[in-house]
């Protein structure tokens, strides 16, 4: 009885005493860090919603850690510390002493050990196939997180631009469906918090750079999903956005400095003209609008030339890599942020994690403009991006156009040939991420006029030519949305929601055609996984004749021959032209039909069909 009383008396007094002197920070970012990082400088943001932090001095007495600089900014709610975390520092709780006049308190900052799991962060390459999922639209594994207090938007599944309730649990629950298909790597549209009032489902208006949107799940659930993927030999690519943020980002609501975002006397939109960046005749007017204009009213443009925000963003990337063990990043709107900052960002990320994969979205149908952004490009202005991979929009365009045209000098399958013939523009075209469609365009099946033969032919091309293929969820289910009715390209997977009348994650829930598509893709993808000749082999192709396009992949003793017939009739071709690739090989195995081909002198290919031959 006595003890209880004592505690009852003492505890409130202690709390009271603490409250007087210690401002409980609203935010500390990054919330923790690691010892043993190659870059030993650490910038920590301290924020208090109400308190004035400008008068505080900070000191540290911890072996291997020192304060290099304390930085006050316009907004007194913020204080920044630049720390040196040397290689001698040990993991532990680092006491940071804050003092202002008679007020003083200690903040314990956690330094963790870097992960020692070997090959935890693998990057991605042409042996992988990426599978893009819009998390809000794939599967709702947890209805309890659909509508949460503190979030502007809850679930309204009937609204095309509303949130539908899909989440990380939904993805985790369907990993069998995904891995049976044969893809190796997940790319999720951004999963960080988007507590926006409108259209928050797509994820590109981040309101908290350090937190998974609670309506998708928690940071811990995200890590668990990645570990589950890794355990299956699959990888995770995180979609990131550092060109802009949501206007309800907590930073935006109480900016540390006005200069953290680009300010204009009146709303100024980006001109979205990526060509300005590499244009030798660019005007400052256009450049300013392109780089500094806002992406939308709800997406303020981040100023990467603010040194504190620049470091904040780079550290945020490193934090997600080390914290979650992601294998790569797909960076949104790559040409939009400050160009030199992007080079610094990529360079510093790869300096810390050399095997890490990064692909930049350069959404233009122009090979030189896409090539400009790949590391190693010989650019007239000397720009070096340090970016390993670019998204290959020109090849997508060639596929979607060429498969719908009759053959001609430049039309039909010649578009594939011509586009690849200009690969000299890319320092490493085999690192380009290639694709048929994504969340920002009409579904591939729609583009193919819902023609199953064309559908298969484009897939065969994508999965046997050079590059790192990416598929968009729902392709295997023959989703056929038209981008002019925008939300139809971001449909829910039937069966992903409790109570759905059909379940297309299962064979019995799919139509005959859907099973045909799924099985076809699965056969092709599972085969590709085991074929370094496809991911690394030399590509040799021949000028299309009569809209028949032939190419070979060769690696060591292995040769794969692909013949694409873009005609509405069967075509028979004599193979003398291909002697340099056929060499002494005289028989083959048709990969998809498993038939053996005894005579390679003359090959017949059915109408609008591609065949893959493994030569013996
Ligand atoms: Ca949910």
XYZ file of C-alpha atoms and ligand atoms in Angstrom:
617
model
C 0.000 0.000 0.000
C 2.763 2.353 0.991
C 4.740 1.651 -2.187
C 1.773 2.311 -4.432
C 1.158 5.589 -2.690
C 4.766 6.630 -3.108
C 4.663 5.912 -6.804
C 1.396 7.725 -7.127
C 2.887 10.761 -5.461
C 6.222 10.771 -7.244
C 5.331 9.966 -10.831
C 3.127 12.971 -11.578
C 5.769 15.235 -10.042
C 8.502 13.752 -12.197
C 6.367 14.116 -15.297
C 5.610 17.683 -14.341
C 9.260 18.448 -13.795
C 10.095 17.003 -17.187
C 7.317 18.845 -18.933
C 8.649 22.205 -17.801
C 11.985 21.869 -19.500
C 11.628 19.294 -22.234
C 9.870 20.073 -25.455
C 8.667 16.702 -26.741
C 9.668 16.914 -30.356
C 6.758 16.462 -32.746
C 9.192 14.995 -35.253
C 12.784 13.841 -35.359
C 13.919 12.810 -38.842
C 15.446 10.477 -39.611
C 14.043 8.894 -36.447
C 17.148 6.685 -36.195
C 20.287 6.010 -38.162
C 23.065 3.461 -38.480
C 26.711 3.254 -37.564
C 29.068 2.062 -40.261
C 27.646 4.096 -43.138
C 30.234 5.101 -45.738
C 29.016 8.677 -45.603
C 29.692 9.559 -41.988
C 27.745 12.814 -41.987
C 24.238 12.712 -40.605
C 21.744 15.567 -40.673
C 18.967 15.336 -38.110
C 15.815 17.466 -38.213
C 14.179 18.335 -34.899
C 10.703 19.814 -35.025
C 8.268 21.009 -32.427
C 4.805 22.124 -33.489
C 4.734 25.034 -31.009
C 8.002 25.480 -29.177
C 10.699 27.903 -30.234
C 13.815 25.800 -30.721
C 16.050 28.578 -31.967
C 17.612 29.306 -28.574
C 18.764 25.773 -27.887
C 22.368 24.728 -27.950
C 23.187 21.067 -28.422
C 26.068 18.968 -27.177
C 27.079 15.344 -27.411
C 29.402 13.253 -25.320
C 29.524 9.884 -27.097
C 32.565 8.102 -28.448
C 32.887 8.508 -32.210
C 30.057 11.016 -32.604
C 30.352 14.783 -32.703
C 28.304 17.776 -33.704
C 29.685 19.480 -36.784
C 27.071 22.178 -37.024
C 23.845 23.376 -35.487
C 21.571 25.106 -37.960
C 18.670 27.383 -37.208
C 16.272 28.241 -39.991
C 13.585 30.890 -40.602
C 10.985 28.837 -38.803
C 11.928 28.539 -35.104
C 9.985 25.294 -34.772
C 12.935 23.597 -36.470
C 16.488 22.904 -35.497
C 18.978 20.915 -37.581
C 22.090 19.166 -36.372
C 24.853 17.936 -38.602
C 26.583 15.063 -36.875
C 29.746 13.210 -37.655
C 29.143 9.511 -36.990
C 32.624 8.119 -37.432
C 33.511 4.506 -38.082
C 34.583 4.281 -34.433
C 31.032 4.918 -33.175
C 29.136 2.017 -31.620
C 25.429 1.377 -31.943
C 23.417 2.553 -28.964
C 21.270 5.341 -27.598
C 23.102 8.570 -28.302
C 22.305 11.233 -25.693
C 21.977 14.693 -27.228
C 21.958 17.408 -24.603
C 19.804 20.439 -25.453
C 20.201 23.614 -23.409
C 18.635 27.051 -23.543
C 19.332 29.258 -20.520
C 18.226 27.284 -17.514
C 16.215 24.843 -19.578
C 17.928 21.660 -20.501
C 16.978 18.146 -21.468
C 18.430 15.090 -23.092
C 17.142 13.464 -26.241
C 18.133 9.856 -26.847
C 18.827 9.261 -30.527
C 19.137 5.674 -31.630
C 22.101 4.500 -33.673
C 21.612 0.972 -34.963
C 23.997 -1.492 -36.522
C 23.762 -1.782 -40.294
C 22.270 -5.035 -41.486
C 24.839 -7.766 -41.922
C 22.558 -10.086 -43.924
C 24.570 -11.016 -47.014
C 23.049 -10.079 -50.388
C 20.167 -8.345 -48.679
C 20.083 -5.575 -51.249
C 20.391 -7.093 -54.676
C 19.494 -4.459 -57.249
C 17.715 -5.660 -60.367
C 18.891 -6.470 -63.850
C 17.856 -8.026 -67.143
C 17.428 -11.442 -65.542
C 14.484 -9.938 -63.645
C 10.957 -9.141 -64.711
C 9.250 -6.345 -62.796
C 5.565 -6.535 -61.938
C 3.924 -3.172 -61.326
C 1.079 -3.088 -58.834
C -1.141 -0.176 -57.905
C -1.547 -1.126 -54.235
C -4.945 0.534 -53.798
C -6.347 -1.531 -56.659
C -4.834 -5.002 -56.284
C -6.343 -6.653 -53.236
C -7.853 -5.565 -49.947
C -6.302 -7.884 -47.395
C -7.301 -5.845 -44.369
C -10.616 -3.996 -44.322
C -9.822 -2.560 -40.879
C -7.372 -0.097 -42.416
C -9.772 1.098 -45.139
C -10.958 4.208 -43.344
C -8.885 5.513 -40.469
C -9.243 8.444 -38.103
C -6.967 11.336 -38.995
C -7.084 10.627 -42.732
C -9.021 12.834 -45.114
C -10.012 9.991 -47.397
C -11.609 6.697 -46.537
C -12.776 4.003 -48.909
C -15.350 4.740 -51.608
C -14.947 1.843 -53.934
C -17.569 2.985 -56.432
C -15.624 6.199 -57.087
C -13.086 5.732 -59.886
C -10.735 8.356 -58.404
C -11.442 7.382 -54.805
C -9.626 4.967 -52.566
C -10.664 1.365 -52.997
C -8.974 -0.192 -49.977
C -6.201 -2.314 -51.483
C -3.186 -2.709 -49.218
C 0.119 -4.448 -48.489
C -1.660 -7.352 -46.835
C -3.583 -7.882 -50.075
C -0.298 -8.111 -51.979
C 1.272 -10.347 -49.365
C -1.744 -12.682 -49.495
C -1.379 -13.124 -53.261
C 2.353 -13.698 -53.610
C 1.655 -17.206 -54.926
C -0.398 -15.783 -57.792
C 2.449 -13.384 -58.572
C 5.326 -15.822 -58.289
C 3.432 -18.567 -60.177
C 3.153 -16.071 -62.999
C 6.949 -16.011 -63.082
C 7.849 -12.390 -62.439
C 10.764 -11.818 -60.079
C 10.389 -8.298 -58.757
C 7.594 -6.145 -57.399
C 7.332 -2.490 -58.228
C 4.567 -0.879 -56.206
C 3.230 2.577 -57.025
C 4.234 4.808 -54.083
C 3.243 3.390 -50.727
C 4.238 6.357 -48.554
C 1.601 8.387 -46.794
C -0.634 10.490 -49.056
C -2.986 12.149 -46.618
C -4.475 14.336 -49.323
C -8.070 15.476 -49.624
C -8.492 14.259 -53.203
C -7.163 11.396 -55.339
C -4.832 10.120 -52.678
C -5.055 6.545 -53.984
C -2.256 6.767 -56.565
C 0.410 7.720 -54.080
C 2.279 10.434 -55.967
C 1.508 13.240 -53.477
C 3.529 12.204 -50.444
C 2.654 13.775 -47.120
C 5.195 11.908 -44.978
C 8.493 10.777 -46.453
C 9.175 8.378 -43.611
C 5.878 6.570 -43.255
C 3.958 3.974 -45.203
C 0.375 5.155 -45.634
C -1.508 3.529 -42.763
C -4.308 2.667 -45.178
C -1.794 0.409 -46.947
C -0.300 -0.864 -43.702
C 2.574 0.010 -41.402
C 6.300 0.417 -41.973
C 6.689 -2.926 -40.207
C 4.236 -4.623 -42.572
C 6.169 -3.221 -45.523
C 9.417 -4.654 -44.163
C 7.696 -7.979 -43.554
C 6.406 -8.036 -47.143
C 9.911 -7.394 -48.459
C 11.346 -10.149 -46.261
C 8.653 -12.491 -47.535
C 9.574 -11.585 -51.122
C 13.278 -12.098 -50.427
C 12.571 -15.488 -48.859
C 10.943 -16.499 -52.159
C 13.817 -15.147 -54.212
C 11.799 -12.122 -55.242
C 12.789 -8.478 -55.010
C 11.185 -5.135 -54.229
C 11.478 -1.860 -56.104
C 10.152 1.205 -54.314
C 8.490 4.003 -56.255
C 9.844 7.340 -55.070
C 8.961 10.932 -55.789
C 11.301 13.785 -54.928
C 10.254 16.299 -57.540
C 7.143 17.261 -55.643
C 5.152 16.404 -52.538
C 1.544 16.597 -51.436
C 0.338 20.032 -50.361
C -0.723 18.400 -47.101
C 2.791 17.128 -46.423
C 3.550 18.026 -42.814
C 6.635 19.960 -43.987
C 4.498 21.994 -46.362
C 2.058 22.895 -43.607
C 4.841 24.519 -41.555
C 7.748 25.051 -43.938
C 11.199 25.191 -42.324
C 12.112 27.872 -44.851
C 10.087 29.371 -47.690
C 12.802 28.188 -50.045
C 12.027 24.494 -49.446
C 9.531 24.752 -52.292
C 9.588 26.904 -55.389
C 7.481 29.983 -54.766
C 5.724 32.069 -57.384
C 3.528 35.179 -57.050
C 0.701 33.106 -58.511
C 0.214 29.416 -59.166
C 2.691 28.356 -61.822
C 2.467 24.945 -63.388
C 5.344 22.978 -64.878
C 5.248 22.987 -68.664
C 5.956 19.209 -68.482
C 8.380 19.613 -71.393
C 11.278 17.352 -70.452
C 13.113 18.213 -73.666
C 13.957 21.626 -72.230
C 16.478 20.095 -69.841
C 18.745 18.697 -72.560
C 17.921 21.386 -75.134
C 21.130 23.184 -76.230
C 19.008 26.243 -77.084
C 16.913 26.281 -73.922
C 15.536 29.572 -72.623
C 15.659 30.374 -68.932
C 11.928 31.010 -69.046
C 11.142 27.493 -70.220
C 13.730 25.906 -67.947
C 12.335 27.697 -64.921
C 8.811 26.537 -65.667
C 9.897 22.977 -66.389
C 12.080 22.534 -63.303
C 10.413 24.827 -60.801
C 6.770 24.982 -61.818
C 4.416 22.942 -59.680
C 3.283 19.574 -60.911
C -0.250 20.460 -59.862
C -2.094 22.688 -57.386
C -1.877 19.841 -54.921
C 1.772 19.009 -55.673
C 4.179 21.806 -54.698
C 7.557 21.697 -56.402
C 10.423 20.790 -54.115
C 13.501 23.007 -54.270
C 16.391 20.548 -54.357
C 18.786 23.498 -54.294
C 17.916 24.106 -50.684
C 20.895 22.345 -49.086
C 18.972 21.109 -46.049
C 16.122 19.673 -48.089
C 18.590 18.162 -50.565
C 20.338 16.269 -47.792
C 16.989 15.380 -46.219
C 15.886 13.718 -49.466
C 19.122 11.795 -50.011
C 19.115 10.549 -46.427
C 15.467 9.584 -46.780
C 16.391 7.320 -49.683
C 19.296 5.762 -47.779
C 17.006 5.294 -44.789
C 14.463 3.301 -46.796
C 17.162 1.141 -48.347
C 18.781 0.256 -45.045
C 15.553 0.123 -43.039
C 13.414 -1.902 -45.430
C 16.010 -3.719 -47.532
C 14.511 -2.626 -50.847
C 16.442 -3.745 -53.916
C 15.804 -0.785 -56.126
C 13.979 2.441 -56.756
C 11.821 3.619 -59.604
C 12.191 7.391 -59.463
C 9.224 9.355 -60.684
C 9.436 12.365 -63.057
C 13.207 12.087 -63.397
C 13.899 15.169 -65.553
C 11.787 17.470 -63.382
C 13.924 18.022 -60.267
C 17.151 19.960 -60.409
C 19.361 18.009 -62.808
C 22.567 18.311 -60.801
C 20.804 17.336 -57.629
C 19.533 14.167 -59.290
C 23.079 13.270 -60.308
C 24.247 13.824 -56.734
C 21.349 11.797 -55.373
C 22.052 8.799 -57.621
C 25.807 9.033 -57.036
C 25.483 9.119 -53.255
C 22.929 6.307 -53.161
C 25.140 4.070 -55.299
C 28.248 5.026 -53.323
C 26.526 3.650 -50.216
C 24.874 0.672 -51.977
C 26.790 -0.174 -55.173
C 24.515 -3.098 -56.137
C 21.359 -1.075 -55.760
C 19.085 -0.667 -58.802
C 17.646 2.656 -59.898
C 15.412 3.340 -62.863
C 14.306 6.837 -63.795
C 11.024 7.720 -65.451
C 11.732 9.848 -68.500
C 8.294 9.935 -70.063
C 9.111 10.934 -73.640
C 8.962 9.117 -76.936
C 12.448 10.188 -77.965
C 15.538 8.020 -77.844
C 18.093 10.825 -77.538
C 16.102 12.424 -74.745
C 15.799 9.174 -72.834
C 19.425 8.261 -73.540
C 20.615 11.603 -72.190
C 19.646 10.466 -68.707
C 21.435 7.132 -68.590
C 24.771 7.085 -66.833
C 27.685 7.064 -69.230
C 25.886 9.001 -71.963
C 28.178 11.197 -73.986
C 26.248 14.408 -73.705
C 27.165 17.595 -75.486
C 26.713 19.572 -72.276
C 28.825 17.092 -70.305
C 25.970 15.977 -68.065
C 26.519 12.700 -66.199
C 23.431 11.394 -64.459
C 24.832 8.403 -62.491
C 21.443 6.814 -63.242
C 21.840 3.137 -64.233
C 18.441 2.533 -65.872
C 15.897 4.518 -67.793
C 12.324 3.585 -68.656
C 12.226 2.823 -72.368
C 9.153 4.679 -73.617
C 10.340 4.739 -77.260
C 10.366 0.940 -77.436
C 6.868 0.750 -75.924
C 5.674 3.144 -78.563
C 7.284 1.070 -81.310
C 5.547 -2.094 -80.071
C 2.125 -0.544 -79.705
C 2.337 1.156 -83.089
C 4.200 -1.494 -85.033
C 1.969 -4.418 -84.112
C -1.039 -2.501 -85.401
C 0.378 -1.551 -88.791
C 0.975 -3.256 -92.061
C 4.582 -3.830 -92.921
C 6.410 -1.130 -94.874
C 9.877 0.425 -95.089
C 9.455 1.964 -91.652
C 6.044 0.713 -90.468
C 4.920 -2.540 -88.905
C 7.609 -4.691 -87.325
C 10.268 -2.474 -88.919
C 9.532 -0.101 -86.035
C 10.985 -2.626 -83.612
C 14.030 -3.088 -85.788
C 14.585 0.650 -86.310
C 14.104 1.510 -82.645
C 16.635 -1.084 -81.543
C 19.024 -0.079 -84.324
C 19.318 3.273 -82.538
C 20.429 1.719 -79.260
C 23.840 3.336 -79.787
C 22.274 6.282 -77.986
C 22.140 4.295 -74.746
C 25.303 3.556 -72.777
C 23.720 0.237 -71.722
C 20.437 -0.550 -73.458
C 20.225 -3.885 -71.676
C 19.617 -1.909 -68.476
C 16.628 -0.105 -69.953
C 13.346 -1.040 -68.337
C 11.094 -2.164 -71.182
C 7.335 -2.521 -70.984
C 4.060 -2.799 -72.865
C 1.983 -0.557 -70.622
C 1.814 0.932 -67.160
C -0.555 2.926 -64.975
C -0.230 6.006 -67.185
C -1.451 4.641 -70.514
C -4.054 2.441 -72.138
C -3.835 -1.214 -71.285
C -1.755 -3.239 -73.696
C -4.633 -5.624 -74.474
C -6.786 -2.639 -75.408
C -3.988 -1.322 -77.644
C -3.798 -4.706 -79.347
C -7.489 -4.465 -80.213
C -8.150 -7.335 -77.778
C -6.479 -9.646 -80.302
C -4.969 -12.609 -78.454
C -2.412 -13.337 -81.176
C -1.060 -9.804 -81.192
C -1.150 -9.809 -77.404
C 1.075 -12.881 -77.311
C 3.405 -11.638 -80.008
C 4.216 -8.383 -78.188
C 4.831 -10.303 -74.974
C 7.224 -12.658 -76.732
C 9.118 -9.674 -78.090
C 9.240 -7.921 -74.713
C 10.466 -11.024 -72.940
C 13.106 -12.075 -75.477
C 14.661 -8.828 -76.678
C 17.194 -6.798 -74.677
C 16.292 -4.938 -71.489
C 14.657 -5.430 -68.106
C 10.995 -6.196 -68.799
C 8.224 -4.740 -66.696
C 4.618 -5.959 -66.711
C 1.583 -4.196 -65.309
C -0.754 -6.083 -62.977
C -3.867 -7.268 -64.761
C -2.150 -7.867 -68.107
C -2.357 -11.584 -67.299
C -6.111 -11.104 -66.729
C -6.585 -9.329 -70.047
C -7.559 -6.060 -68.401
C -8.376 -3.750 -71.283
C -8.780 -0.197 -69.948
C -8.597 2.799 -72.248
C -6.580 5.738 -70.900
C -9.015 8.249 -72.370
C -11.315 6.901 -69.645
C -8.420 7.170 -67.269
C -9.562 5.168 -64.201
C -10.238 2.098 -66.345
C -6.507 1.402 -66.543
C -6.373 1.157 -62.739
C -9.122 -1.345 -62.066
C -9.497 -3.558 -59.005
C -8.610 -7.197 -59.461
C -11.921 -9.070 -59.076
C -11.584 -11.342 -56.097
C -9.213 -9.069 -54.253
C -12.049 -7.736 -52.079
C -14.091 -9.686 -49.569
C -17.489 -10.380 -51.068
C -16.414 -10.036 -54.712
C -18.672 -12.312 -56.775
C -15.753 -13.755 -58.761
C -12.129 -14.373 -57.857
C -9.705 -13.999 -60.736
C -6.762 -14.889 -58.552
C -7.960 -18.461 -58.995
C -8.234 -20.580 -62.145
C -11.898 -21.247 -61.644
C -12.671 -17.547 -61.332
C -11.020 -16.696 -64.638
C -12.491 -16.993 -68.116
C -11.018 -19.439 -70.629
C -9.250 -16.539 -72.367
C -7.870 -15.197 -69.102
C -6.462 -18.607 -68.233
C -4.970 -18.804 -71.710
C -3.261 -15.436 -71.166
C -2.085 -16.297 -67.654
C -0.758 -19.706 -68.706
C 0.967 -18.306 -71.765
C 2.702 -15.597 -69.765
C 3.594 -17.992 -66.999
C 5.172 -20.484 -69.407
C 7.187 -17.732 -71.059
C 8.237 -16.074 -67.812
C 9.234 -19.313 -66.074
C 11.301 -20.266 -69.116
C 12.951 -16.829 -69.253
C 14.018 -17.100 -65.613
C 16.285 -20.013 -66.473
C 17.792 -18.454 -69.608
C 20.875 -16.242 -69.260
C 20.977 -16.347 -73.067
C 17.919 -14.068 -73.002
C 19.031 -11.784 -70.191
C 22.678 -11.497 -71.189
C 23.044 -12.955 -74.653
C 24.178 -10.993 -77.650
C 21.311 -9.642 -79.740
C 21.591 -9.885 -83.520
C 18.647 -8.883 -85.667
C 17.859 -8.706 -89.363
C 16.022 -6.071 -91.358
C 12.383 -7.185 -91.535
C 11.251 -8.435 -94.914
C 7.554 -8.798 -95.743
C 6.798 -7.777 -92.137
C 8.652 -10.768 -90.722
C 11.221 -9.824 -88.085
C 13.919 -12.302 -87.071
C 16.446 -11.975 -84.279
C 18.807 -14.163 -82.311
C 20.132 -14.191 -78.798
C 23.420 -16.000 -78.348
C 25.483 -16.802 -75.286
C 28.288 -19.357 -75.367
C 26.912 -22.448 -77.081
C 23.301 -21.376 -76.629
C 21.304 -19.771 -79.414
C 17.687 -18.688 -79.345
C 15.942 -17.622 -82.543
C 12.759 -15.555 -82.541
C 10.624 -15.153 -85.642
C 7.785 -12.624 -85.576
C 5.194 -12.725 -88.320
C 3.161 -9.497 -88.389
C 0.982 -10.591 -91.284
C -2.588 -11.870 -91.306
C -1.397 -14.978 -93.125
C 1.166 -17.675 -92.452
C 4.634 -16.927 -93.798
C 7.328 -19.349 -94.870
C 10.885 -18.095 -94.879
C 14.130 -19.507 -96.144
C 16.814 -19.151 -93.523
C 19.967 -18.737 -95.657
C 20.117 -15.061 -94.651
C 20.638 -16.030 -91.028
C 23.573 -18.371 -91.540
C 25.909 -16.243 -89.379
C 23.660 -16.930 -86.355
C 22.383 -20.395 -87.239
C 25.941 -21.651 -87.774
C 26.012 -25.437 -87.810
C 22.757 -25.778 -85.852
C 20.191 -27.678 -87.840
C 17.361 -28.564 -85.457
C 15.490 -26.754 -82.748
C 12.851 -26.941 -80.062
C 9.848 -24.632 -80.104
C 9.803 -23.254 -76.574
C 6.069 -22.593 -76.362
C 4.647 -25.608 -78.203
C 7.544 -27.873 -77.118
C 7.565 -29.330 -80.654
C 10.863 -30.237 -82.173
C 11.804 -28.634 -85.472
C 13.821 -30.931 -87.683
C 14.422 -28.643 -90.622
C 15.779 -25.159 -90.039
C 16.310 -24.448 -93.755
C 12.719 -23.348 -94.108
C 10.449 -22.146 -91.319
C 6.701 -21.548 -91.453
C 5.152 -19.214 -88.929
C 1.363 -18.923 -88.493
C -0.431 -15.596 -89.035
C 0.260 -12.872 -86.427
C 2.444 -15.158 -84.371
C 5.916 -15.183 -82.950
C 7.831 -18.391 -82.358
C 10.795 -18.948 -80.079
C 13.246 -21.631 -81.137
C 16.001 -22.991 -78.966
C 18.567 -24.220 -81.447
C 20.320 -27.545 -81.040
Ca -7.590 -2.203 -46.781
